[in-house]
mmCIF file of C-alpha atoms and ligand atoms in Angstrom:
data_model
loop_
_atom_site.group_PDB
_atom_site.id
_atom_site.type_symbol
_atom_site.label_atom_id
_atom_site.label_comp_id
_atom_site.label_asym_id
_atom_site.label_seq_id
_atom_site.Cartn_x
_atom_site.Cartn_y
_atom_site.Cartn_z
ATOM 1 C CA MET R 1 71.365 23.282 131.080
ATOM 2 C CA ALA R 2 74.168 20.705 131.341
ATOM 3 C CA ALA R 3 77.701 21.428 130.259
ATOM 4 C CA PHE R 4 77.598 19.626 127.050
ATOM 5 C CA GLN R 5 74.278 21.338 126.104
ATOM 6 C CA TYR R 6 76.306 24.606 126.491
ATOM 7 C CA PHE R 7 78.953 23.293 123.877
ATOM 8 C CA LYS R 8 76.268 22.137 121.520
ATOM 9 C CA HIS R 9 74.555 25.503 121.758
ATOM 10 C CA HIS R 10 77.766 27.266 120.547
ATOM 11 C CA VAL R 11 78.463 24.939 117.852
ATOM 12 C CA ASP R 12 74.849 25.033 116.592
ATOM 13 C CA LYS R 13 75.431 28.650 116.146
ATOM 14 C CA ALA R 14 78.643 28.333 114.111
ATOM 15 C CA VAL R 15 76.855 25.649 112.137
ATOM 16 C CA THR R 16 74.195 28.036 111.254
ATOM 17 C CA LEU R 17 76.488 30.900 110.627
ATOM 18 C CA LEU R 18 78.827 28.822 108.177
ATOM 19 C CA GLY R 19 76.031 27.204 106.626
ATOM 20 C CA LEU R 20 77.241 23.766 107.357
ATOM 21 C CA SER R 21 75.295 20.385 106.766
ATOM 22 C CA GLU R 22 73.550 18.315 109.410
ATOM 23 C CA GLU R 23 76.202 15.635 108.755
ATOM 24 C CA GLN R 24 79.022 18.052 109.603
ATOM 25 C CA LYS R 25 77.244 19.297 112.657
ATOM 26 C CA LYS R 26 76.956 15.503 113.893
ATOM 27 C CA LYS R 27 80.717 14.970 113.417
ATOM 28 C CA LEU R 28 81.519 18.272 115.397
ATOM 29 C CA GLU R 29 79.230 17.233 118.258
ATOM 30 C CA THR R 30 79.932 13.572 118.809
ATOM 31 C CA PRO R 31 82.852 12.383 120.728
ATOM 32 C CA ASP R 32 85.327 9.739 119.010
ATOM 33 C CA ARG R 33 85.514 7.779 122.200
ATOM 34 C CA VAL R 34 84.420 7.855 125.685
ATOM 35 C CA LEU R 35 86.509 5.701 128.024
ATOM 36 C CA LYS R 36 85.317 4.968 131.641
ATOM 37 C CA ALA R 37 86.968 2.917 134.428
ATOM 38 C CA ASP R 38 86.396 2.558 138.199
ATOM 39 C CA LEU R 39 89.704 3.205 139.985
ATOM 40 C CA SER R 40 90.081 1.156 143.077
ATOM 41 C CA ILE R 41 92.375 2.798 145.729
ATOM 42 C CA LYS R 42 93.574 1.417 148.865
ATOM 43 C CA LEU R 43 93.384 4.187 151.542
ATOM 44 C CA GLU R 44 95.774 4.741 154.255
ATOM 45 C CA ASP R 45 93.142 3.515 156.914
ATOM 46 C CA GLY R 46 93.029 0.095 155.097
ATOM 47 C CA SER R 47 89.770 0.622 153.277
ATOM 48 C CA THR R 48 89.211 0.734 149.699
ATOM 49 C CA ALA R 49 87.617 3.368 147.740
ATOM 50 C CA VAL R 50 86.377 3.326 144.323
ATOM 51 C CA PHE R 51 86.288 6.350 142.135
ATOM 52 C CA PRO R 52 84.698 6.841 138.689
ATOM 53 C CA ALA R 53 87.302 7.891 135.951
ATOM 54 C CA TYR R 54 86.783 9.322 132.288
ATOM 55 C CA ARG R 55 88.887 9.838 129.365
ATOM 56 C CA VAL R 56 86.890 11.501 126.559
ATOM 57 C CA GLN R 57 88.647 11.752 123.225
ATOM 58 C CA PHE R 58 86.621 14.230 121.240
ATOM 59 C CA ASN R 59 88.221 14.922 117.952
ATOM 60 C CA ASN R 60 91.696 14.343 116.476
ATOM 61 C CA ALA R 61 91.116 15.762 113.079
ATOM 62 C CA ARG R 62 94.003 18.329 113.550
ATOM 63 C CA GLY R 63 96.390 16.294 115.673
ATOM 64 C CA PRO R 64 96.808 13.854 118.602
ATOM 65 C CA TYR R 65 94.157 14.388 121.414
ATOM 66 C CA LYS R 66 94.995 16.824 123.862
ATOM 67 C CA GLY R 67 93.874 17.825 127.305
ATOM 68 C CA GLY R 68 94.201 18.024 130.998
ATOM 69 C CA ILE R 69 92.792 15.608 133.769
ATOM 70 C CA ARG R 70 90.896 17.093 136.622
ATOM 71 C CA PHE R 71 90.360 15.593 140.135
ATOM 72 C CA HIS R 72 87.111 17.040 141.223
ATOM 73 C CA PRO R 73 83.945 15.573 143.124
ATOM 74 C CA ASP R 74 81.833 16.898 140.336
ATOM 75 C CA ALA R 75 83.617 15.274 137.396
ATOM 76 C CA ASP R 76 81.149 13.213 135.199
ATOM 77 C CA GLU R 77 80.730 11.926 131.784
ATOM 78 C CA ASP R 78 78.760 15.047 130.515
ATOM 79 C CA GLU R 79 81.159 17.780 132.020
ATOM 80 C CA VAL R 80 84.206 15.690 130.818
ATOM 81 C CA SER R 81 82.883 15.585 127.333
ATOM 82 C CA ALA R 82 82.038 19.055 127.084
ATOM 83 C CA LEU R 83 85.499 20.047 128.443
ATOM 84 C CA ALA R 84 87.036 17.713 125.834
ATOM 85 C CA ALA R 85 84.939 19.238 122.941
ATOM 86 C CA MET R 86 86.125 22.610 124.042
ATOM 87 C CA MET R 87 89.735 21.593 124.003
ATOM 88 C CA ALA R 88 89.189 20.609 120.253
ATOM 89 C CA ILE R 89 87.799 24.205 119.645
ATOM 90 C CA LYS R 90 90.583 25.923 121.786
ATOM 91 C CA CYS R 91 93.630 24.134 119.997
ATOM 92 C CA ALA R 92 91.850 25.168 116.570
ATOM 93 C CA VAL R 93 91.343 28.726 117.647
ATOM 94 C CA VAL R 94 95.169 29.134 118.586
ATOM 95 C CA ASP R 95 95.982 27.030 115.418
ATOM 96 C CA ILE R 96 98.042 24.402 117.251
ATOM 97 C CA PRO R 97 98.118 20.780 115.843
ATOM 98 C CA PHE R 98 96.173 19.266 118.373
ATOM 99 C CA GLY R 99 92.751 17.711 118.714
ATOM 100 C CA GLY R 100 90.594 17.675 121.870
ATOM 101 C CA ALA R 101 90.442 15.419 124.924
ATOM 102 C CA LYS R 102 89.794 15.527 128.414
ATOM 103 C CA GLY R 103 89.996 13.360 131.630
ATOM 104 C CA GLY R 104 88.545 13.514 135.031
ATOM 105 C CA VAL R 105 88.371 11.494 138.301
ATOM 106 C CA ALA R 106 85.361 12.095 140.249
ATOM 107 C CA PHE R 107 86.713 12.513 144.075
ATOM 108 C CA ASP R 108 87.838 15.339 146.172
ATOM 109 C CA PRO R 109 91.709 15.299 146.324
ATOM 110 C CA ARG R 110 91.411 17.703 149.560
ATOM 111 C CA LYS R 111 90.087 14.949 151.445
ATOM 112 C CA LEU R 112 92.791 12.731 150.798
ATOM 113 C CA SER R 113 96.633 12.458 151.630
ATOM 114 C CA LYS R 114 99.246 13.193 149.026
ATOM 115 C CA HIS R 115 100.163 9.720 148.675
ATOM 116 C CA GLU R 116 96.557 8.453 148.275
ATOM 117 C CA VAL R 117 96.199 11.160 145.432
ATOM 118 C CA HIS R 118 99.199 10.038 143.720
ATOM 119 C CA GLU R 119 97.819 6.385 143.960
ATOM 120 C CA VAL R 120 94.729 7.703 142.013
ATOM 121 C CA ALA R 121 96.926 9.111 139.445
ATOM 122 C CA ARG R 122 98.880 5.871 139.020
ATOM 123 C CA ALA R 123 95.554 4.110 138.894
ATOM 124 C CA TYR R 124 94.297 6.593 136.117
ATOM 125 C CA VAL R 125 97.397 5.905 133.996
ATOM 126 C CA ARG R 126 97.048 2.113 134.333
ATOM 127 C CA ALA R 127 93.402 2.252 133.482
ATOM 128 C CA PHE R 128 93.785 4.284 130.054
ATOM 129 C CA ALA R 129 97.402 3.708 129.046
ATOM 130 C CA GLU R 130 96.757 1.758 125.844
ATOM 131 C CA HIS R 131 94.817 4.792 124.639
ATOM 132 C CA LEU R 132 97.381 7.396 125.613
ATOM 133 C CA GLY R 133 100.581 8.307 124.048
ATOM 134 C CA PRO R 134 102.817 11.120 122.625
ATOM 135 C CA ASP R 135 101.185 10.667 119.039
ATOM 136 C CA LEU R 136 97.702 9.560 120.294
ATOM 137 C CA ASP R 137 96.675 11.441 123.464
ATOM 138 C CA VAL R 138 98.681 13.758 125.584
ATOM 139 C CA PRO R 139 97.217 14.568 129.107
ATOM 140 C CA ALA R 140 98.242 17.588 131.196
ATOM 141 C CA PRO R 141 97.029 19.392 134.435
ATOM 142 C CA ASP R 142 93.462 20.775 135.075
ATOM 143 C CA VAL R 143 91.435 21.777 138.192
ATOM 144 C CA TYR R 144 93.271 20.347 141.424
ATOM 145 C CA THR R 145 95.972 18.506 139.284
ATOM 146 C CA ASN R 146 99.443 19.984 139.058
ATOM 147 C CA ALA R 147 103.164 19.227 137.901
ATOM 148 C CA GLY R 148 103.757 16.912 140.707
ATOM 149 C CA ILE R 149 100.935 14.690 139.522
ATOM 150 C CA MET R 150 102.026 14.679 136.032
ATOM 151 C CA ALA R 151 105.494 13.589 137.259
ATOM 152 C CA VAL R 152 103.916 10.593 138.958
ATOM 153 C CA MET R 153 101.650 9.759 135.840
ATOM 154 C CA LEU R 154 104.778 9.952 133.627
ATOM 155 C CA GLU R 155 106.444 7.482 135.862
ATOM 156 C CA GLU R 156 103.594 5.317 135.872
ATOM 157 C CA TYR R 157 103.274 5.275 131.989
ATOM 158 C CA GLU R 158 107.095 4.976 131.521
ATOM 159 C CA LYS R 159 106.962 1.746 133.804
ATOM 160 C CA ILE R 160 104.319 0.368 131.455
ATOM 161 C CA VAL R 161 105.751 1.316 128.110
ATOM 162 C CA GLY R 162 109.490 0.432 129.191
ATOM 163 C CA LYS R 163 111.022 3.464 127.919
ATOM 164 C CA PRO R 164 111.287 7.164 128.531
ATOM 165 C CA SER R 165 108.435 9.039 127.120
ATOM 166 C CA PRO R 166 108.469 12.646 128.245
ATOM 167 C CA ALA R 167 106.241 13.570 125.514
ATOM 168 C CA PHE R 168 103.437 11.567 126.981
ATOM 169 C CA ILE R 169 102.320 14.343 129.232
ATOM 170 C CA THR R 170 102.854 18.075 129.471
ATOM 171 C CA GLY R 171 102.690 20.333 132.572
ATOM 172 C CA LYS R 172 105.559 18.295 133.914
ATOM 173 C CA PRO R 173 108.131 19.534 136.418
ATOM 174 C CA LEU R 174 111.379 20.933 134.854
ATOM 175 C CA ALA R 175 113.451 18.072 136.085
ATOM 176 C CA ASN R 176 111.080 15.820 134.224
ATOM 177 C CA GLY R 177 111.318 17.423 130.911
ATOM 178 C CA GLY R 178 108.716 20.205 131.625
ATOM 179 C CA ILE R 179 109.055 23.620 129.947
ATOM 180 C CA ILE R 180 109.755 26.807 131.779
ATOM 181 C CA GLY R 181 106.577 29.112 132.195
ATOM 182 C CA ARG R 182 104.052 26.301 131.636
ATOM 183 C CA ASP R 183 102.746 26.789 135.342
ATOM 184 C CA THR R 184 101.946 30.484 134.381
ATOM 185 C CA ALA R 185 101.135 30.074 130.935
ATOM 186 C CA THR R 186 97.179 30.224 131.097
ATOM 187 C CA ALA R 187 97.383 33.587 133.067
ATOM 188 C CA ASP R 188 100.093 34.889 130.817
ATOM 189 C CA GLY R 189 98.196 33.967 127.607
ATOM 190 C CA ALA R 190 94.947 35.582 129.026
ATOM 191 C CA LEU R 191 96.875 38.742 129.737
ATOM 192 C CA PHE R 192 98.333 38.936 126.200
ATOM 193 C CA VAL R 193 94.687 38.617 124.722
ATOM 194 C CA LEU R 194 93.418 41.260 127.413
ATOM 195 C CA GLU R 195 96.295 43.805 126.360
ATOM 196 C CA ALA R 196 95.295 43.311 122.579
ATOM 197 C CA LEU R 197 91.810 43.806 123.443
ATOM 198 C CA LEU R 198 92.254 47.025 125.461
ATOM 199 C CA SER R 199 94.407 48.376 122.757
ATOM 200 C CA ASP R 200 91.460 47.775 120.226
ATOM 201 C CA GLN R 201 89.317 49.807 122.675
ATOM 202 C CA HIS R 202 92.015 52.548 122.727
ATOM 203 C CA ARG R 203 92.753 52.282 126.398
ATOM 204 C CA GLY R 204 95.549 51.082 128.663
ATOM 205 C CA ALA R 205 95.507 48.797 131.657
ATOM 206 C CA GLU R 206 96.712 51.449 134.218
ATOM 207 C CA GLY R 207 94.137 52.436 136.713
ATOM 208 C CA LEU R 208 91.494 49.901 135.583
ATOM 209 C CA ARG R 209 89.535 47.737 138.308
ATOM 210 C CA ALA R 210 89.753 43.980 138.296
ATOM 211 C CA ALA R 211 87.898 41.377 140.097
ATOM 212 C CA VAL R 212 89.210 37.851 140.039
ATOM 213 C CA GLN R 213 87.468 34.781 141.157
ATOM 214 C CA GLY R 214 89.835 32.030 141.829
ATOM 215 C CA ALA R 215 93.021 32.217 143.723
ATOM 216 C CA GLY R 216 94.460 28.802 142.614
ATOM 217 C CA ASN R 217 97.171 28.430 139.998
ATOM 218 C CA ALA R 218 95.584 30.533 137.122
ATOM 219 C CA GLY R 219 93.581 32.960 139.211
ATOM 220 C CA ALA R 220 96.502 33.894 141.613
ATOM 221 C CA GLN R 221 98.954 34.370 138.528
ATOM 222 C CA ALA R 222 96.289 36.389 136.843
ATOM 223 C CA ALA R 223 95.721 38.666 139.726
ATOM 224 C CA HIS R 224 99.441 39.210 140.080
ATOM 225 C CA LEU R 225 99.861 39.977 136.453
ATOM 226 C CA LEU R 226 96.913 42.329 136.495
ATOM 227 C CA ALA R 227 98.473 44.260 139.412
ATOM 228 C CA GLY R 228 101.566 44.476 137.463
ATOM 229 C CA LEU R 229 99.976 46.245 134.529
ATOM 230 C CA GLY R 230 98.988 48.762 136.945
ATOM 231 C CA MET R 231 95.412 47.714 137.710
ATOM 232 C CA ASP R 232 93.691 48.017 141.162
ATOM 233 C CA ILE R 233 92.409 44.445 142.131
ATOM 234 C CA VAL R 234 89.206 45.453 144.014
ATOM 235 C CA ALA R 235 88.106 41.878 144.598
ATOM 236 C CA ILE R 236 89.627 38.459 145.035
ATOM 237 C CA ALA R 237 87.556 35.335 145.931
ATOM 238 C CA ASP R 238 88.352 31.698 146.726
ATOM 239 C CA SER R 239 85.954 28.983 147.526
ATOM 240 C CA HIS R 240 85.436 30.349 151.107
ATOM 241 C CA GLY R 241 84.860 34.051 150.460
ATOM 242 C CA THR R 242 85.510 37.212 148.516
ATOM 243 C CA LEU R 243 87.893 40.053 149.879
ATOM 244 C CA VAL R 244 86.887 43.389 148.589
ATOM 245 C CA ASN R 245 88.363 46.829 148.682
ATOM 246 C CA GLU R 246 87.288 49.402 146.235
ATOM 247 C CA LYS R 247 90.589 51.350 146.714
ATOM 248 C CA GLY R 248 92.512 48.116 145.620
ATOM 249 C CA LEU R 249 93.912 45.201 147.601
ATOM 250 C CA ASP R 250 97.305 44.338 148.770
ATOM 251 C CA VAL R 251 97.183 41.474 146.218
ATOM 252 C CA ALA R 252 100.817 40.381 146.688
ATOM 253 C CA ARG R 253 100.206 39.880 150.352
ATOM 254 C CA VAL R 254 96.871 38.144 149.912
ATOM 255 C CA LEU R 255 98.577 35.802 147.497
ATOM 256 C CA GLU R 256 101.466 35.081 149.703
ATOM 257 C CA GLN R 257 98.898 34.189 152.688
ATOM 258 C CA LYS R 258 97.150 32.102 150.180
ATOM 259 C CA GLU R 259 100.127 30.080 149.204
ATOM 260 C CA ALA R 260 100.721 29.270 152.893
ATOM 261 C CA GLY R 261 97.146 27.922 152.871
ATOM 262 C CA VAL R 262 95.339 30.801 154.219
ATOM 263 C CA HIS R 263 91.788 31.763 152.819
ATOM 264 C CA VAL R 264 91.829 35.143 151.176
ATOM 265 C CA VAL R 265 89.024 36.596 153.638
ATOM 266 C CA GLU R 266 91.485 35.551 156.555
ATOM 267 C CA SER R 267 94.642 36.920 155.256
ATOM 268 C CA GLY R 268 94.429 39.811 157.503
ATOM 269 C CA VAL R 269 94.628 42.278 154.357
ATOM 270 C CA ALA R 270 92.636 45.585 154.393
ATOM 271 C CA GLY R 271 89.082 44.885 152.839
ATOM 272 C CA ASP R 272 85.769 43.549 153.667
ATOM 273 C CA ALA R 273 84.798 39.850 153.636
ATOM 274 C CA ARG R 274 81.910 38.790 151.490
ATOM 275 C CA GLY R 275 80.404 35.470 150.172
ATOM 276 C CA PRO R 276 82.385 33.581 147.561
ATOM 277 C CA ASP R 277 79.963 34.366 144.894
ATOM 278 C CA ASP R 278 80.075 38.257 145.412
ATOM 279 C CA VAL R 279 82.921 38.711 143.271
ATOM 280 C CA ILE R 280 81.248 38.249 140.282
ATOM 281 C CA THR R 281 78.889 41.358 140.953
ATOM 282 C CA GLU R 282 81.414 43.487 142.213
ATOM 283 C CA ALA R 283 81.728 46.760 140.095
ATOM 284 C CA CYS R 284 84.875 46.730 138.074
ATOM 285 C CA ASP R 285 86.310 47.268 134.487
ATOM 286 C CA VAL R 286 87.522 43.756 133.971
ATOM 287 C CA LEU R 287 85.806 40.628 135.612
ATOM 288 C CA VAL R 288 88.137 37.605 135.715
ATOM 289 C CA PRO R 289 86.196 34.381 136.378
ATOM 290 C CA ALA R 290 89.184 31.826 137.069
ATOM 291 C CA ALA R 291 87.673 29.099 138.862
ATOM 292 C CA LEU R 292 84.902 26.783 137.837
ATOM 293 C CA GLU R 293 82.008 26.482 135.375
ATOM 294 C CA GLU R 294 78.773 28.274 135.568
ATOM 295 C CA GLN R 295 79.527 31.331 137.632
ATOM 296 C CA ILE R 296 77.697 34.146 135.572
ATOM 297 C CA THR R 297 74.231 32.927 135.243
ATOM 298 C CA ILE R 298 70.719 34.102 134.623
ATOM 299 C CA GLY R 299 70.500 34.475 138.426
ATOM 300 C CA ASN R 300 73.424 37.091 138.679
ATOM 301 C CA VAL R 301 74.000 38.539 135.426
ATOM 302 C CA ASP R 302 71.809 41.752 135.845
ATOM 303 C CA ARG R 303 74.002 42.456 138.612
ATOM 304 C CA VAL R 304 77.282 42.057 136.941
ATOM 305 C CA LYS R 305 79.000 45.612 136.691
ATOM 306 C CA THR R 306 81.842 45.376 134.372
ATOM 307 C CA ASP R 307 82.698 45.838 130.745
ATOM 308 C CA VAL R 308 84.987 43.182 129.979
ATOM 309 C CA VAL R 309 84.824 39.613 131.031
ATOM 310 C CA LEU R 310 88.047 37.600 130.691
ATOM 311 C CA GLU R 311 87.090 33.816 130.877
ATOM 312 C CA ILE R 312 90.083 32.088 132.342
ATOM 313 C CA ALA R 313 87.977 29.301 133.746
ATOM 314 C CA ASN R 314 86.366 26.928 131.234
ATOM 315 C CA GLY R 315 82.626 27.453 130.881
ATOM 316 C CA PRO R 316 82.163 30.220 133.470
ATOM 317 C CA THR R 317 79.243 31.989 131.860
ATOM 318 C CA THR R 318 75.892 30.076 130.786
ATOM 319 C CA PRO R 319 74.714 30.784 127.227
ATOM 320 C CA GLU R 320 71.660 32.733 128.708
ATOM 321 C CA ALA R 321 73.841 34.959 130.664
ATOM 322 C CA ASP R 322 76.007 35.190 127.713
ATOM 323 C CA GLU R 323 73.355 36.517 125.278
ATOM 324 C CA ILE R 324 72.374 39.276 127.921
ATOM 325 C CA LEU R 325 75.984 40.391 128.304
ATOM 326 C CA ALA R 326 76.139 40.572 124.567
ATOM 327 C CA LYS R 327 73.055 42.847 124.375
ATOM 328 C CA ARG R 328 74.771 45.040 127.011
ATOM 329 C CA ARG R 329 77.852 45.143 124.765
ATOM 330 C CA VAL R 330 79.943 43.816 127.476
ATOM 331 C CA ALA R 331 83.010 42.550 125.876
ATOM 332 C CA VAL R 332 83.440 38.750 126.826
ATOM 333 C CA VAL R 333 86.747 37.157 125.915
ATOM 334 C CA PRO R 334 85.571 33.777 125.579
ATOM 335 C CA ASP R 335 87.314 30.605 127.356
ATOM 336 C CA VAL R 336 88.379 29.027 124.289
ATOM 337 C CA LEU R 337 90.566 31.890 123.479
ATOM 338 C CA ALA R 338 91.328 33.520 126.929
ATOM 339 C CA ASN R 339 92.606 30.423 128.504
ATOM 340 C CA ALA R 340 94.216 28.801 125.403
ATOM 341 C CA GLY R 341 97.630 29.766 126.517
ATOM 342 C CA GLY R 342 97.932 26.723 128.833
ATOM 343 C CA VAL R 343 97.486 24.405 126.063
ATOM 344 C CA THR R 344 99.647 26.548 123.889
ATOM 345 C CA VAL R 345 102.668 26.232 126.131
ATOM 346 C CA SER R 346 101.920 22.475 126.458
ATOM 347 C CA TYR R 347 102.415 22.358 122.762
ATOM 348 C CA PHE R 348 105.794 23.945 123.178
ATOM 349 C CA GLU R 349 106.662 21.455 125.764
ATOM 350 C CA TRP R 350 105.674 18.530 123.552
ATOM 351 C CA LEU R 351 107.799 20.129 120.936
ATOM 352 C CA GLN R 352 110.748 20.484 123.288
ATOM 353 C CA ASN R 353 110.480 16.917 124.302
ATOM 354 C CA ARG R 354 110.206 15.603 120.897
ATOM 355 C CA SER R 355 113.376 17.617 119.683
ATOM 356 C CA ASP R 356 115.393 17.223 122.790
ATOM 357 C CA GLU R 357 115.790 20.965 122.951
ATOM 358 C CA ILE R 358 115.355 23.231 125.966
ATOM 359 C CA TRP R 359 113.358 26.248 125.256
ATOM 360 C CA THR R 360 114.505 29.330 127.183
ATOM 361 C CA LYS R 361 112.098 31.636 129.071
ATOM 362 C CA GLU R 362 112.219 34.554 126.371
ATOM 363 C CA ARG R 363 111.589 32.012 123.549
ATOM 364 C CA VAL R 364 108.450 30.722 125.510
ATOM 365 C CA ASN R 365 107.242 34.034 126.081
ATOM 366 C CA GLU R 366 107.731 35.510 122.754
ATOM 367 C CA GLN R 367 106.001 32.487 120.997
ATOM 368 C CA LEU R 368 103.186 32.599 123.487
ATOM 369 C CA ARG R 369 102.625 36.318 123.031
ATOM 370 C CA SER R 370 102.632 35.904 119.139
ATOM 371 C CA THR R 371 100.301 32.857 119.187
ATOM 372 C CA MET R 372 97.700 34.465 121.449
ATOM 373 C CA THR R 373 97.742 37.960 119.813
ATOM 374 C CA ASP R 374 97.461 36.236 116.330
ATOM 375 C CA ALA R 375 94.417 34.250 117.683
ATOM 376 C CA TYR R 376 93.081 37.489 119.053
ATOM 377 C CA ARG R 377 93.293 39.211 115.857
ATOM 378 C CA ASP R 378 91.734 36.447 113.769
ATOM 379 C CA VAL R 379 88.955 36.155 116.183
ATOM 380 C CA ALA R 380 88.376 39.991 116.657
ATOM 381 C CA ASP R 381 88.552 40.702 112.881
ATOM 382 C CA PHE R 382 86.100 37.731 112.183
ATOM 383 C CA ALA R 383 83.740 39.220 114.946
ATOM 384 C CA LEU R 384 83.760 42.707 113.697
ATOM 385 C CA ASP R 385 83.434 41.638 109.771
ATOM 386 C CA ARG R 386 80.185 39.561 110.905
ATOM 387 C CA SER R 387 78.965 41.734 113.714
ATOM 388 C CA ILE R 388 78.914 38.845 116.128
ATOM 389 C CA THR R 389 80.353 38.277 119.495
ATOM 390 C CA LEU R 390 83.889 37.067 120.135
ATOM 391 C CA ARG R 391 82.615 33.643 121.285
ATOM 392 C CA GLU R 392 80.556 33.193 118.048
ATOM 393 C CA ALA R 393 83.712 34.123 115.953
ATOM 394 C CA ALA R 394 86.019 31.823 118.048
ATOM 395 C CA TYR R 395 83.641 28.811 117.642
ATOM 396 C CA ALA R 396 82.997 29.426 113.787
ATOM 397 C CA LEU R 397 86.695 29.940 113.158
ATOM 398 C CA ALA R 398 87.596 26.909 115.068
ATOM 399 C CA VAL R 399 84.691 24.798 113.526
ATOM 400 C CA SER R 400 85.950 25.830 109.821
ATOM 401 C CA ARG R 401 89.733 24.903 110.796
ATOM 402 C CA ILE R 402 88.708 21.449 112.197
ATOM 403 C CA LEU R 403 86.567 20.798 108.995
ATOM 404 C CA ASN R 404 89.152 21.984 106.570
ATOM 405 C CA ARG R 405 91.727 19.513 107.777
HETATM 406 N N1 LIG U 1 93.577 21.986 131.218
HETATM 407 C C1 LIG U 1 94.127 22.945 130.330
HETATM 408 C C2 LIG U 1 93.028 23.552 129.691
HETATM 409 O O1 LIG U 1 91.743 23.356 129.915
HETATM 410 C C3 LIG U 1 95.301 22.935 129.727
HETATM 411 C C4 LIG U 1 95.263 21.525 128.727
HETATM 412 C C5 LIG U 1 96.724 21.058 128.181
HETATM 413 O O2 LIG U 1 97.724 21.706 128.337
HETATM 414 O O3 LIG U 1 96.745 20.081 127.447
HETATM 415 O O4 LIG U 1 93.166 24.190 128.605
#
């Protein structure tokens, strides 16, 4: 099943649950606008490369379109549309006044120089500038894009509009109007939700075992925070392999090495090296997919040995696998709730830029905690009330908020 079909599957369920009409369903499942362009980039060897680029503006019923831009070889219209749709759901789940959008460029930034990647970023802004803007559509980082790339995009946009526009983009460096804590916000938000869930389950984090897939921005920060709560990180994976130690890894050391460009299995930290996918089937209490889509599938779900899945990545569980986990009573904290901390702090950044304020670390942290725990409470109560999963509840709640505006 393709990514957009997954999204439809979840919305269809919400439509049935809420007794909505065909017309309402169509509105929820149709993007407002699909923008495409071919970006032509001059490479350092003198050749020219052409990369397909997308911006999908899904729904702005609750506020300006909002969502990141990913640089990844697999980015295509279907994937970007699904992710844009999920952004609309996500913003409604945490109840912030944004709609949903997503961007993507299909190329591998790991194979290009920094300068070439920045040229892609500039070309992207030039291609879509007329459809972007602080009140229209506000981009942000996503897979393989970061604060530095946001700074380059902002510079290009300001060149086009001829005036300072820091609220054009979020996830910027602090020096360009960024907000403190945006870089760790996705993982911070996920941890607030996990703490609330564990408290509902009448248990603490201390001594629980976690397995983390992904050692990029969100994954590394999540591993660091989970260890900080007293959990044992029994496995951590990047795209090259999984490092496993049932007694708990020296995660600080793994992440320090990773920061220096060393793959987790080559970090020299005590543990066994396994394949990159093995992290998913490692026995643990909390499994944290924090990399890409479609990681827990019908092919491996029977070997998944956890009782909580915290979806920091977008779309890591396929609908078939999700159903099996639900039958087994595994608590799956869905992406649209678990990773909404990123866009929540993007919203704070956008507010900061518009009011010319500088938010303190304490203010960001406090507001993020209350936004995430309120969202969790709304979703968990709805799920309990209707005897449905957290994902079904999150979609139903979001859909009703989108339609009522
Ligand atoms: N790319 C992130 C996400 O998938 C953040 C989006 C944003 O901050 O606008 O939620």
